[in-house]
mmCIF file of C-alpha atoms in Angstrom:
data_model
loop_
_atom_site.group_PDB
_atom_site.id
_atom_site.type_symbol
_atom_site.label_atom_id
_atom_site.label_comp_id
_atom_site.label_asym_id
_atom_site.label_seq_id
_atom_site.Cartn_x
_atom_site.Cartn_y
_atom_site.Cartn_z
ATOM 1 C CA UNK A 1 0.000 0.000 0.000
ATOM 2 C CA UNK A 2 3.093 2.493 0.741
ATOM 3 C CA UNK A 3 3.478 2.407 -3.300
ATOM 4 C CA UNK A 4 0.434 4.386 -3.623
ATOM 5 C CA UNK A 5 0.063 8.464 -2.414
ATOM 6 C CA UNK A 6 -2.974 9.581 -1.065
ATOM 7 C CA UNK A 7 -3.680 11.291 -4.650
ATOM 8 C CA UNK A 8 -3.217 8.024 -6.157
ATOM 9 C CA UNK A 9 -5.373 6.400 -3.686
ATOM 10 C CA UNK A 10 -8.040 8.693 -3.857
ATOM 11 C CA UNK A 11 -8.466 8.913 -7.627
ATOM 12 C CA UNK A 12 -8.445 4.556 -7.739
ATOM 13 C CA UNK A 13 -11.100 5.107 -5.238
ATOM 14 C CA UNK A 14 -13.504 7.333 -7.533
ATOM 15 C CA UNK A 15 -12.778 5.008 -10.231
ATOM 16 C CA UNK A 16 -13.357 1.999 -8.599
ATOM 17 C CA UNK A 17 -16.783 3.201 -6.902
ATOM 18 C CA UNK A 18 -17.775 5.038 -10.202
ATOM 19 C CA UNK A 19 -17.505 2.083 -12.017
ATOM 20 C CA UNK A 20 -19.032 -0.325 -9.461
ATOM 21 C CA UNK A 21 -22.341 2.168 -9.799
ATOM 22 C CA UNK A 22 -22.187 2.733 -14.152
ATOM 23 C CA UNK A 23 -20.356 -0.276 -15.253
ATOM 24 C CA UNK A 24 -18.717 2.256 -17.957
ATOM 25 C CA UNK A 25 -14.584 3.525 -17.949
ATOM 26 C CA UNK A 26 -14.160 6.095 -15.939
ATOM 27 C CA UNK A 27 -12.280 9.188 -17.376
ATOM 28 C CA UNK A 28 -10.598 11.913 -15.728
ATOM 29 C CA UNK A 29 -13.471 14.456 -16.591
ATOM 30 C CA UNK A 30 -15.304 12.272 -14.314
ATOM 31 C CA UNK A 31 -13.116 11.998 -11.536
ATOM 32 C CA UNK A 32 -12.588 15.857 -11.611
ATOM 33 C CA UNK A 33 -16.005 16.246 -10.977
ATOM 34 C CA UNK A 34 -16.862 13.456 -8.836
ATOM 35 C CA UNK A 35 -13.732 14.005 -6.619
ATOM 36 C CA UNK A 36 -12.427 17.039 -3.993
ATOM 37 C CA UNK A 37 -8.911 16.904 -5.322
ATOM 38 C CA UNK A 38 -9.676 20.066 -7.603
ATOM 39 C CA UNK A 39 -6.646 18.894 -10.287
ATOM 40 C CA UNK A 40 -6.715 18.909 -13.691
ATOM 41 C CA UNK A 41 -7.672 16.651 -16.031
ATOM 42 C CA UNK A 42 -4.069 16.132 -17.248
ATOM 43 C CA UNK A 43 -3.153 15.933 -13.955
ATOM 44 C CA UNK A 44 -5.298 13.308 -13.420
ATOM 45 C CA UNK A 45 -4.339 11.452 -16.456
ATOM 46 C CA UNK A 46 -1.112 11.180 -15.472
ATOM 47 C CA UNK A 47 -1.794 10.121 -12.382
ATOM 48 C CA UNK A 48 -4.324 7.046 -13.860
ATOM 49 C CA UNK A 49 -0.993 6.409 -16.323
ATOM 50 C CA UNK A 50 0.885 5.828 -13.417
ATOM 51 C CA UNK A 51 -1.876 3.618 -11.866
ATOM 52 C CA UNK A 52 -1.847 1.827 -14.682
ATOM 53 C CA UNK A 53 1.449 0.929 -14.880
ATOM 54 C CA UNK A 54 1.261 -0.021 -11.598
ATOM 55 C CA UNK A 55 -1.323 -2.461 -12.246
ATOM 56 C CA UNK A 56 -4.161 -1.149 -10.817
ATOM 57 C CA UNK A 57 -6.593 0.158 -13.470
ATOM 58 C CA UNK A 58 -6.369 -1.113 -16.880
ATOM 59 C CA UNK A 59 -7.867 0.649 -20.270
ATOM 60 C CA UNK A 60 -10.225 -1.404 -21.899
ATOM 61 C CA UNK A 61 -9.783 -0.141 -25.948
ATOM 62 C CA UNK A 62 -8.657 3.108 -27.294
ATOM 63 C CA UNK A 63 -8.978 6.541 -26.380
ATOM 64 C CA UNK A 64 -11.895 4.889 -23.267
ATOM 65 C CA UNK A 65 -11.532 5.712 -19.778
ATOM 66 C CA UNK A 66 -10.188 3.122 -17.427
ATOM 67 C CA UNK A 67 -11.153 0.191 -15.359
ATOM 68 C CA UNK A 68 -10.369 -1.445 -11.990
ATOM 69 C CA UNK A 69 -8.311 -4.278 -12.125
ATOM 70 C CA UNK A 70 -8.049 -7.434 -10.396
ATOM 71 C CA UNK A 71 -4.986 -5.901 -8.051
ATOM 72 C CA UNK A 72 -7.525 -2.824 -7.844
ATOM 73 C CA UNK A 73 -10.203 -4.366 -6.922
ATOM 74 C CA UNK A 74 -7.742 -6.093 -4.444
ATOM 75 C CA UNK A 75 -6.314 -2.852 -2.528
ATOM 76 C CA UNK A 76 -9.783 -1.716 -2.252
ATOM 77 C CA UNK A 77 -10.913 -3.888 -0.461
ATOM 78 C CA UNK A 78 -7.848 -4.174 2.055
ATOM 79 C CA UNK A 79 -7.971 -0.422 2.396
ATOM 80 C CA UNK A 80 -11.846 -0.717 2.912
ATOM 81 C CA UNK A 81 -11.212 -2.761 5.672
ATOM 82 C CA UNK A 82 -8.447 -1.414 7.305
ATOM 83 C CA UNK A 83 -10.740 1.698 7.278
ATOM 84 C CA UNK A 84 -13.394 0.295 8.849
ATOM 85 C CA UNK A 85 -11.674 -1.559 11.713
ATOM 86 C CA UNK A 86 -9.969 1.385 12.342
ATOM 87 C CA UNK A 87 -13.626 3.372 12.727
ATOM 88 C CA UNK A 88 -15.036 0.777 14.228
ATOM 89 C CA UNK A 89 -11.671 1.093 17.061
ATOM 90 C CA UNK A 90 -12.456 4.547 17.557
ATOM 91 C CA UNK A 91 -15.944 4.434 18.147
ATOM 92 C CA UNK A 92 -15.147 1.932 20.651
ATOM 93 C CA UNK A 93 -12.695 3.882 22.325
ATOM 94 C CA UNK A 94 -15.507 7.058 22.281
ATOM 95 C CA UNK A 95 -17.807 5.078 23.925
ATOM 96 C CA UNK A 96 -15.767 3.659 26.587
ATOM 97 C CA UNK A 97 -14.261 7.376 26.729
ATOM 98 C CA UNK A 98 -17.712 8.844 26.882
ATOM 99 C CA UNK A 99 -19.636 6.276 29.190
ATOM 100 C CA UNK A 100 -16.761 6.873 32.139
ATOM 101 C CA UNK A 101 -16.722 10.696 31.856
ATOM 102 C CA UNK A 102 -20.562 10.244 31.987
ATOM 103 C CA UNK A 103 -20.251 7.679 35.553
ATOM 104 C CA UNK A 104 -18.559 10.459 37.076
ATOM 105 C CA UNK A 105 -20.349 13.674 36.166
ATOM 106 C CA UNK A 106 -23.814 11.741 37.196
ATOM 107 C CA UNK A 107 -21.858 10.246 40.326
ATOM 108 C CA UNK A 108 -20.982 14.460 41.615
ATOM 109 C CA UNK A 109 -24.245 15.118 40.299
ATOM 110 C CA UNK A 110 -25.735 12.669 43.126
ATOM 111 C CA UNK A 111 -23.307 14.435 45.879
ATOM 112 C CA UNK A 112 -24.325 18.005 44.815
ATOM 113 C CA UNK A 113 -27.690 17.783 44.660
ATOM 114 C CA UNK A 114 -27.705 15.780 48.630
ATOM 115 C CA UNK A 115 -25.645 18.414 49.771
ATOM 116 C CA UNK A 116 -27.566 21.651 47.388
ATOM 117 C CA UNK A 117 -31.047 20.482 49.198
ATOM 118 C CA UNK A 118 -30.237 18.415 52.620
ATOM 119 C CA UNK A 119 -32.288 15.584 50.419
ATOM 120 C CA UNK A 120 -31.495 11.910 49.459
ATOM 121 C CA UNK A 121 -30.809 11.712 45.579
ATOM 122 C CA UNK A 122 -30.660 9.009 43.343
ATOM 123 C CA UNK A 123 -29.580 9.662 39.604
ATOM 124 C CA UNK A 124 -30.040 6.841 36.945
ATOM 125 C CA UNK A 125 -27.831 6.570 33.645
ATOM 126 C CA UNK A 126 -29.085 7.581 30.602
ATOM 127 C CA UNK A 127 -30.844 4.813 28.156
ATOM 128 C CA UNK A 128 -31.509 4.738 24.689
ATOM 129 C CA UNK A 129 -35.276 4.483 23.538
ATOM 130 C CA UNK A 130 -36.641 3.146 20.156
ATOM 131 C CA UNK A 131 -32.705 3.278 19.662
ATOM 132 C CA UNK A 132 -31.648 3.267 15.890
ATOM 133 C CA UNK A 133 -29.220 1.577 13.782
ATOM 134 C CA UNK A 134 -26.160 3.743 13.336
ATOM 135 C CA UNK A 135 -23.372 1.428 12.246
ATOM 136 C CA UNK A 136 -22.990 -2.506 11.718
ATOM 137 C CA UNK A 137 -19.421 -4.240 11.030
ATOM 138 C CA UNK A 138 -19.636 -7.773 10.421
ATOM 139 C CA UNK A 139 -15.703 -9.704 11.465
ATOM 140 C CA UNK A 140 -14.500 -12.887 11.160
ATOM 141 C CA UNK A 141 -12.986 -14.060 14.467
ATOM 142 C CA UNK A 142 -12.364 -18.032 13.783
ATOM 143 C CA UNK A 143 -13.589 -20.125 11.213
ATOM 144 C CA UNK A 144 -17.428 -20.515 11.361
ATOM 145 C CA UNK A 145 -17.800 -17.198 13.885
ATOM 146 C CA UNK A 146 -18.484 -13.733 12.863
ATOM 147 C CA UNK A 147 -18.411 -10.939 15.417
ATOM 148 C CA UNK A 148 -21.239 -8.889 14.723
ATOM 149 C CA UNK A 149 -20.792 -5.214 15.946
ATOM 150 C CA UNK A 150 -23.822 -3.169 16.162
ATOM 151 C CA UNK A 151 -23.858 0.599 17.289
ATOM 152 C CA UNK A 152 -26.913 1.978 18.348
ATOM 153 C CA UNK A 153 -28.045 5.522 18.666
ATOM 154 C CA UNK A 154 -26.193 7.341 21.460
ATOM 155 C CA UNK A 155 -23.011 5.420 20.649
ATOM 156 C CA UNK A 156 -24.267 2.109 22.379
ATOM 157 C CA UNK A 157 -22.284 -0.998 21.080
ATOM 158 C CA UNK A 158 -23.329 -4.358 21.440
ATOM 159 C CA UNK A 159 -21.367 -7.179 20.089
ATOM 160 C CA UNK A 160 -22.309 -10.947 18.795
ATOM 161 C CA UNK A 161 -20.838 -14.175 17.539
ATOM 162 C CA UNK A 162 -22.527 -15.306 14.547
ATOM 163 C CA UNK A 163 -21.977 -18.746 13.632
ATOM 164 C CA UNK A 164 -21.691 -19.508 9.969
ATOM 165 C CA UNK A 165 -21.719 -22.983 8.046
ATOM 166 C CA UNK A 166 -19.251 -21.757 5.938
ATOM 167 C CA UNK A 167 -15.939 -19.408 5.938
ATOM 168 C CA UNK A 168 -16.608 -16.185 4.805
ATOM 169 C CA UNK A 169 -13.945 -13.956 2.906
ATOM 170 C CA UNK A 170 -13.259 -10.272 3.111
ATOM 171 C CA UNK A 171 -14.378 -9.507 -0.113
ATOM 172 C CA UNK A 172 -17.914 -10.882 1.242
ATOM 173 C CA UNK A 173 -17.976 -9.609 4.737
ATOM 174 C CA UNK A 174 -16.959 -6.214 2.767
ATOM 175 C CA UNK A 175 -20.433 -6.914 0.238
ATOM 176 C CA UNK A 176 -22.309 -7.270 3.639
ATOM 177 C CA UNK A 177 -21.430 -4.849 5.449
ATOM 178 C CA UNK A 178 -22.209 -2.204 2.648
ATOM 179 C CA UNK A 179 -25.274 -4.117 2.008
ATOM 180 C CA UNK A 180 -26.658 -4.519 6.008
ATOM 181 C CA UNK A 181 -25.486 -0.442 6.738
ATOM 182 C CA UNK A 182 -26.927 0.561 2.926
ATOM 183 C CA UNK A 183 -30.136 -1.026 4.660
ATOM 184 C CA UNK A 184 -30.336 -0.857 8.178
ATOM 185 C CA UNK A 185 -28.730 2.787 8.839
ATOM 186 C CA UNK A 186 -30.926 5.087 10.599
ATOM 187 C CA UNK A 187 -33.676 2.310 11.409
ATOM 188 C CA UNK A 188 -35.561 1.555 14.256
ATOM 189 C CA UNK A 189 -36.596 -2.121 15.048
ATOM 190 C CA UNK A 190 -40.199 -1.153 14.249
ATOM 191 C CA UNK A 191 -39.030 -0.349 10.976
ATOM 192 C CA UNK A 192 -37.104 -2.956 9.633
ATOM 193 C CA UNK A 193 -40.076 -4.713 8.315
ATOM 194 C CA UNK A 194 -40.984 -8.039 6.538
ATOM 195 C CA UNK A 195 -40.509 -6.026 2.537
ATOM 196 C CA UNK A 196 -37.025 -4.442 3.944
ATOM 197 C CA UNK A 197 -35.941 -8.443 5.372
ATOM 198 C CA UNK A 198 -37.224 -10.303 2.201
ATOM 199 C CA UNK A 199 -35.502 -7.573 0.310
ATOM 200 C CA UNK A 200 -32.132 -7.942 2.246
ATOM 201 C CA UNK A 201 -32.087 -11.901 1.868
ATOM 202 C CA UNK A 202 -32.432 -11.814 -1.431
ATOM 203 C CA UNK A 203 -29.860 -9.397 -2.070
ATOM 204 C CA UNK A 204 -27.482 -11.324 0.102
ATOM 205 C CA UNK A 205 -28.152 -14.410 -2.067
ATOM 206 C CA UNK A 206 -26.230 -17.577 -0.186
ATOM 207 C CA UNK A 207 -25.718 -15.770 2.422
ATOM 208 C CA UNK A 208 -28.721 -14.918 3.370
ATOM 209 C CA UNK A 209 -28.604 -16.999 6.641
ATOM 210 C CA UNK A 210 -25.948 -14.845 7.837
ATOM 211 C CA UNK A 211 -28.046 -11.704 7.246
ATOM 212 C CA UNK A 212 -31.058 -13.581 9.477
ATOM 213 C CA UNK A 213 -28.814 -14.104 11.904
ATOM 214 C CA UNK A 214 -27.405 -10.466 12.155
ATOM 215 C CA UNK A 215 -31.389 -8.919 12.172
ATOM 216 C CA UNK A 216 -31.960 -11.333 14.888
ATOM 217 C CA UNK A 217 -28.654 -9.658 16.931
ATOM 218 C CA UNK A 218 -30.185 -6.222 15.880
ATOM 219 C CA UNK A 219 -33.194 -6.867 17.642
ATOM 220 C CA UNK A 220 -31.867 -8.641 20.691
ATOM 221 C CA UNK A 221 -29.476 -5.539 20.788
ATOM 222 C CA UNK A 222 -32.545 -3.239 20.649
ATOM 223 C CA UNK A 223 -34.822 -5.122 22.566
ATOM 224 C CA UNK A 224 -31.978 -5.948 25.365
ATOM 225 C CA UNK A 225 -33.153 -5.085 28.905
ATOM 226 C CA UNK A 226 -30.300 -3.911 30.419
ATOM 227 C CA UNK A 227 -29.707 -3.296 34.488
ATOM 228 C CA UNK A 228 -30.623 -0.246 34.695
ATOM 229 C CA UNK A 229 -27.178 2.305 36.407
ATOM 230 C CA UNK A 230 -28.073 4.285 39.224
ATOM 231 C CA UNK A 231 -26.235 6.482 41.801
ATOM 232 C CA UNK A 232 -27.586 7.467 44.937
ATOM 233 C CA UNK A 233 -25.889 9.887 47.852
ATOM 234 C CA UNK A 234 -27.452 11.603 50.835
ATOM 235 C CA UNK A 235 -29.300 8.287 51.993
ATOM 236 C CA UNK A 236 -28.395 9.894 55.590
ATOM 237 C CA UNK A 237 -29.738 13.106 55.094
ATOM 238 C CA UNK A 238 -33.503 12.308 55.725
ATOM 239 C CA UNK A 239 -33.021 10.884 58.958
ATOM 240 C CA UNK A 240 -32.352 13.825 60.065
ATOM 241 C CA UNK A 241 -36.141 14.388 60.143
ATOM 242 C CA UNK A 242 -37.391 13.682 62.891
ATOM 243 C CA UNK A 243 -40.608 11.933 61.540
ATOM 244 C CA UNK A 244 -38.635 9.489 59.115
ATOM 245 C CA UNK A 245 -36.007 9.153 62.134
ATOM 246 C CA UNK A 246 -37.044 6.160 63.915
ATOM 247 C CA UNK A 247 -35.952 2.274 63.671
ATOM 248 C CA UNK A 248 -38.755 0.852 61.814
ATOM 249 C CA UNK A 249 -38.439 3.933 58.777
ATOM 250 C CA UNK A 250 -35.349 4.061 58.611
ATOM 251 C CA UNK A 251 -34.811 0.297 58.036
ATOM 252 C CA UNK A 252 -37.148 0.516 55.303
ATOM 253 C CA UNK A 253 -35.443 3.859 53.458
ATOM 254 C CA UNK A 254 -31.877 2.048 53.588
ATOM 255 C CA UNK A 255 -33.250 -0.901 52.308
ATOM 256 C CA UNK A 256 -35.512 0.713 49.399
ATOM 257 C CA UNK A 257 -31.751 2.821 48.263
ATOM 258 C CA UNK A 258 -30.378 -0.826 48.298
ATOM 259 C CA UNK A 259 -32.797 -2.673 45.861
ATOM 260 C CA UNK A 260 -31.506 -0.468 42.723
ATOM 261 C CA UNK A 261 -34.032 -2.198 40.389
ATOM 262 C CA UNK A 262 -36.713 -1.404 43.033
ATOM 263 C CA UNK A 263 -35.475 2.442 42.491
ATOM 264 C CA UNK A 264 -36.113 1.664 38.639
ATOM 265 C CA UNK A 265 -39.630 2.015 38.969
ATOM 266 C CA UNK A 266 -39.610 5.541 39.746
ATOM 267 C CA UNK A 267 -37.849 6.439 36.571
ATOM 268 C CA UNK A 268 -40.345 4.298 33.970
ATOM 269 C CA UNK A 269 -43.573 4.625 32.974
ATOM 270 C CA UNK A 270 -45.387 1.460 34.927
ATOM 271 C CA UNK A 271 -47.577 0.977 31.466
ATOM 272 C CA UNK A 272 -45.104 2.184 28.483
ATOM 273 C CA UNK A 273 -41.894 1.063 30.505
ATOM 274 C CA UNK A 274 -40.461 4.605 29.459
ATOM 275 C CA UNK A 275 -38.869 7.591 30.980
ATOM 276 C CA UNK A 276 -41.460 10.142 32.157
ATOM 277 C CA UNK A 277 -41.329 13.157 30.774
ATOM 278 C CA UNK A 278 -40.634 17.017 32.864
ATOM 279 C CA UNK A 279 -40.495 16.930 36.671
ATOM 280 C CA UNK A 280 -43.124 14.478 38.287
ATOM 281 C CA UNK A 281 -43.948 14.815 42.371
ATOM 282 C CA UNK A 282 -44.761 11.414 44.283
ATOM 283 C CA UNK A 283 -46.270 12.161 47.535
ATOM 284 C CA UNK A 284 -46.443 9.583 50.495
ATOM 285 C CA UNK A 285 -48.625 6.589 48.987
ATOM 286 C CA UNK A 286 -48.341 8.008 45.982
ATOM 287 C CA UNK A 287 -44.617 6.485 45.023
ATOM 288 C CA UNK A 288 -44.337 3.104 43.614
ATOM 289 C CA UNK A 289 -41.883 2.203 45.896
ATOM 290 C CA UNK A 290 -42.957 1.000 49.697
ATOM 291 C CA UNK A 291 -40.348 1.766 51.520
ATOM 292 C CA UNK A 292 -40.369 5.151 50.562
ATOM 293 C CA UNK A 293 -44.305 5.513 51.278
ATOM 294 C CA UNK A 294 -43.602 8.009 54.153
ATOM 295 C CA UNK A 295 -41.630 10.465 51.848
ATOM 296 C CA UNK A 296 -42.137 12.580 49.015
ATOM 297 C CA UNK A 297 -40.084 11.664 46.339
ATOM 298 C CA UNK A 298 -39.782 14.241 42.925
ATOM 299 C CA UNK A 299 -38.009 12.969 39.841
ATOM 300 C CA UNK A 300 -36.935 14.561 36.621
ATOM 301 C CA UNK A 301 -36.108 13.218 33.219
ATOM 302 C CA UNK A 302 -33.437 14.803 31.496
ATOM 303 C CA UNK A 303 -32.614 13.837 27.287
ATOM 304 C CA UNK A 304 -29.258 14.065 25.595
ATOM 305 C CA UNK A 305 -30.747 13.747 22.480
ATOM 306 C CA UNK A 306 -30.811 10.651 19.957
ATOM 307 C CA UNK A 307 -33.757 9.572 22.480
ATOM 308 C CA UNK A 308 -31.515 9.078 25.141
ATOM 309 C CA UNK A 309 -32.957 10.170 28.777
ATOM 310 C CA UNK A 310 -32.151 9.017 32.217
ATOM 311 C CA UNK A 311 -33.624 10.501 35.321
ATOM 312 C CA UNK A 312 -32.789 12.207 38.683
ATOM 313 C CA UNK A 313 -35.063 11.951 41.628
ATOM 314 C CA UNK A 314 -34.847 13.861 45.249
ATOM 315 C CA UNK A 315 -36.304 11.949 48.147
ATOM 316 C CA UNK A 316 -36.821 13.822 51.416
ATOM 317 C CA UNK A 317 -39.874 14.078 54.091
ATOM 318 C CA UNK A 318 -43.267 15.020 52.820
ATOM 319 C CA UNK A 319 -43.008 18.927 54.277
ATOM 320 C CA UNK A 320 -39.384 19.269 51.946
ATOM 321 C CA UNK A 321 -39.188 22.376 50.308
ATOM 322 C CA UNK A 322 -40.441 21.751 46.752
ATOM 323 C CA UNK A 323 -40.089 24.761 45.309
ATOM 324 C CA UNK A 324 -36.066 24.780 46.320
ATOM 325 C CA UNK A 325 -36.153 20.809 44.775
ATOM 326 C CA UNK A 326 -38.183 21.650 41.471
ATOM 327 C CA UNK A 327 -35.772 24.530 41.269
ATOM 328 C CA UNK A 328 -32.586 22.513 41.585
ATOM 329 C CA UNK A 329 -33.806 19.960 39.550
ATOM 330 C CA UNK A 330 -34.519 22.479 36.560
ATOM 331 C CA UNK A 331 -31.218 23.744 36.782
ATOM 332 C CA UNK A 332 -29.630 20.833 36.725
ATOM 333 C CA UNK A 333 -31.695 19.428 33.747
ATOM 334 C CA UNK A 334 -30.025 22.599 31.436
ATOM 335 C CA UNK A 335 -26.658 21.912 32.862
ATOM 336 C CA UNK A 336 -26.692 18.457 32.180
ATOM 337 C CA UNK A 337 -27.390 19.443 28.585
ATOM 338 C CA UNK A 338 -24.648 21.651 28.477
ATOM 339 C CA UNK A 339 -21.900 19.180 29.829
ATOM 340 C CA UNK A 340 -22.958 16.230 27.588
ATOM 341 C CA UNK A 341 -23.278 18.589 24.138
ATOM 342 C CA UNK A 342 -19.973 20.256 25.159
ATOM 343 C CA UNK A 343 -18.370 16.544 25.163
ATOM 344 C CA UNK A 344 -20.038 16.150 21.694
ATOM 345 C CA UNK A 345 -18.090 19.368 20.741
#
């Protein structure tokens, strides 16, 4: 590949995916115009005369533009992948990057807000909703496995092994990747319906158990019901009321901050299983939660966009002060859209 500049490689790249799409030679009128390299066309031609020598394009006849060859075709698709692995790397690292900066901010959010209103707080990590398909990269790991990578929307990756009957080769993983992310981009579960599957096996041909198999990890990646990541702080605070002070109460509060998927059911919908939406106020029998059925309890959802929202919920005695707690909790819900688009920056 170190034969090649990036001019070279650029202008076997336009020729190569020009003539995938036409099927015709490709000229260097047409890669002036279809590329960003803003050369001339006798640049260009000596630049494809070079190629050619090289081996990687060949001219069909006469005075025609040229073609891809089979050494062409071959550094295409090695680049291609090298590309991709290294894209699929980085959005790795991002989200790894991301979800631990995002741990700690909601983490100090937890401590602020105890010590802002006096309160116990409990702050769950955001989810994705309805998430999309952003990104799938099929790999072969060992003969007969494929690692499926899928990215959802708000950089959520979920991996699976595929198990295949056959060996697949790069060229093929190459034709289905471009043909599952040509499909699937930008789709919710709901939408990937029966015409888009039927439409997707066919396409893939022999393959098209492989394809079944990577809808089905689409869906269990979608669908997956993951523990839900929640911080609390301040559990202590409350007992300094004196009505949520004895034994008997206070037993039940520590245990209630203790069952995290109890806490879960203040942040979802009991029908839809979704976030709420704005700031909702649970008062005494009101929360879903029994241990907590001596407190108030208000929660808000916040949304980093991409239909991503977690929630944050103060728990105190039933006289707190709720307008200081609806207060804090609006501020916090800009703020917390400020640090997370600032990190998208």
């Amino acid at each position: 590949m170190n034969e090649l500049s990036e001019r070279q490689i650029k202008i076997l790249k336009v020729i190569i995916r020009t003539y995938m799409e036409t099927g015709e030679p490709v000229g260097s009128r047409t890669i002036s115009k279809a590329s960003d390299l803003n050369l001339s066309s006798a640049t260009i031609r000596n630049e494809m005369s070079d190629l050619e020598e090289m081996g990687y394009i060949v001219q069909p006849h006469t005075s025609a533009g040229r073609i891809p060859s089979d050494k062409g075709y071959r550094f295409y698709v090695d680049h291609l992948m090298i590309e991709k692995d290294r894209e699929v790397s980085e959005m790795k690292e991002f989200v790894l990057e991301k979800t631990e900066k995002m741990e700690q901010v909601l983490k100090n959010i937890a401590k602020l807000l105890a010590v802002n209103t006096n309160y116990a707080t409990i702050v769950s990590a955001p989810q994705v909703q309805r998430g999309k398909v952003k990104f799938i990269q099929l790999s072969n790991v060992d003969p007969g496995q494929v690692l499926a990578t899928i990215m959802l929307d708000g950089n959520i990756v979920k991996n699976k092994i595929i198990h295949t009957e056959q060996d697949l080769d790069q060229e093929i993983m190459l034709k289905l990747n471009i043909l599952l992310n040509g499909s699937l981009n930008g789709l919710t579960l709901e939408q990937i319906n029966l015409v888009t599957i039927a439409k997707l096996k066919e396409q893939a041909g022999i393959h098209s158990e492989v394809v079944s198999s990577v809808l089905d990890a689409v869906a269990e990646a979608v669908q997956e019901d993951e523990e839900l990541e929640i911080y609390t702080s301040g559990a202590t605070n409350i007992f300094k009321y004196p009505e949520l002070s004895d034994s008997q109460r206070a037993s039940d509060l520590l245990s209630a901050f203790e069952e995290k998927q109890e806490l879960k059911d203040l942040f979802v919908n009991s029908e839809t299983g979704e976030p709420g939406t704005g700031i909702q106020v649970y008062i005494g029998n009101e929360t879903p939660i029994q241990g907590m059925k001596d407190c108030s309890v208000v929660t808000a959802t916040y949304e980093l966009g991409d239909g991503i929202h977690g929630t944050v919920g103060i728990v105190g005695p039933k006289r707190m002060d709720y307008e200081k707690v609806v207060d804090n909790l609006k501020t916090l819900k800009v703020k917390l859209d400020e640090i997370f688009n600032k990190e998208d920056e």
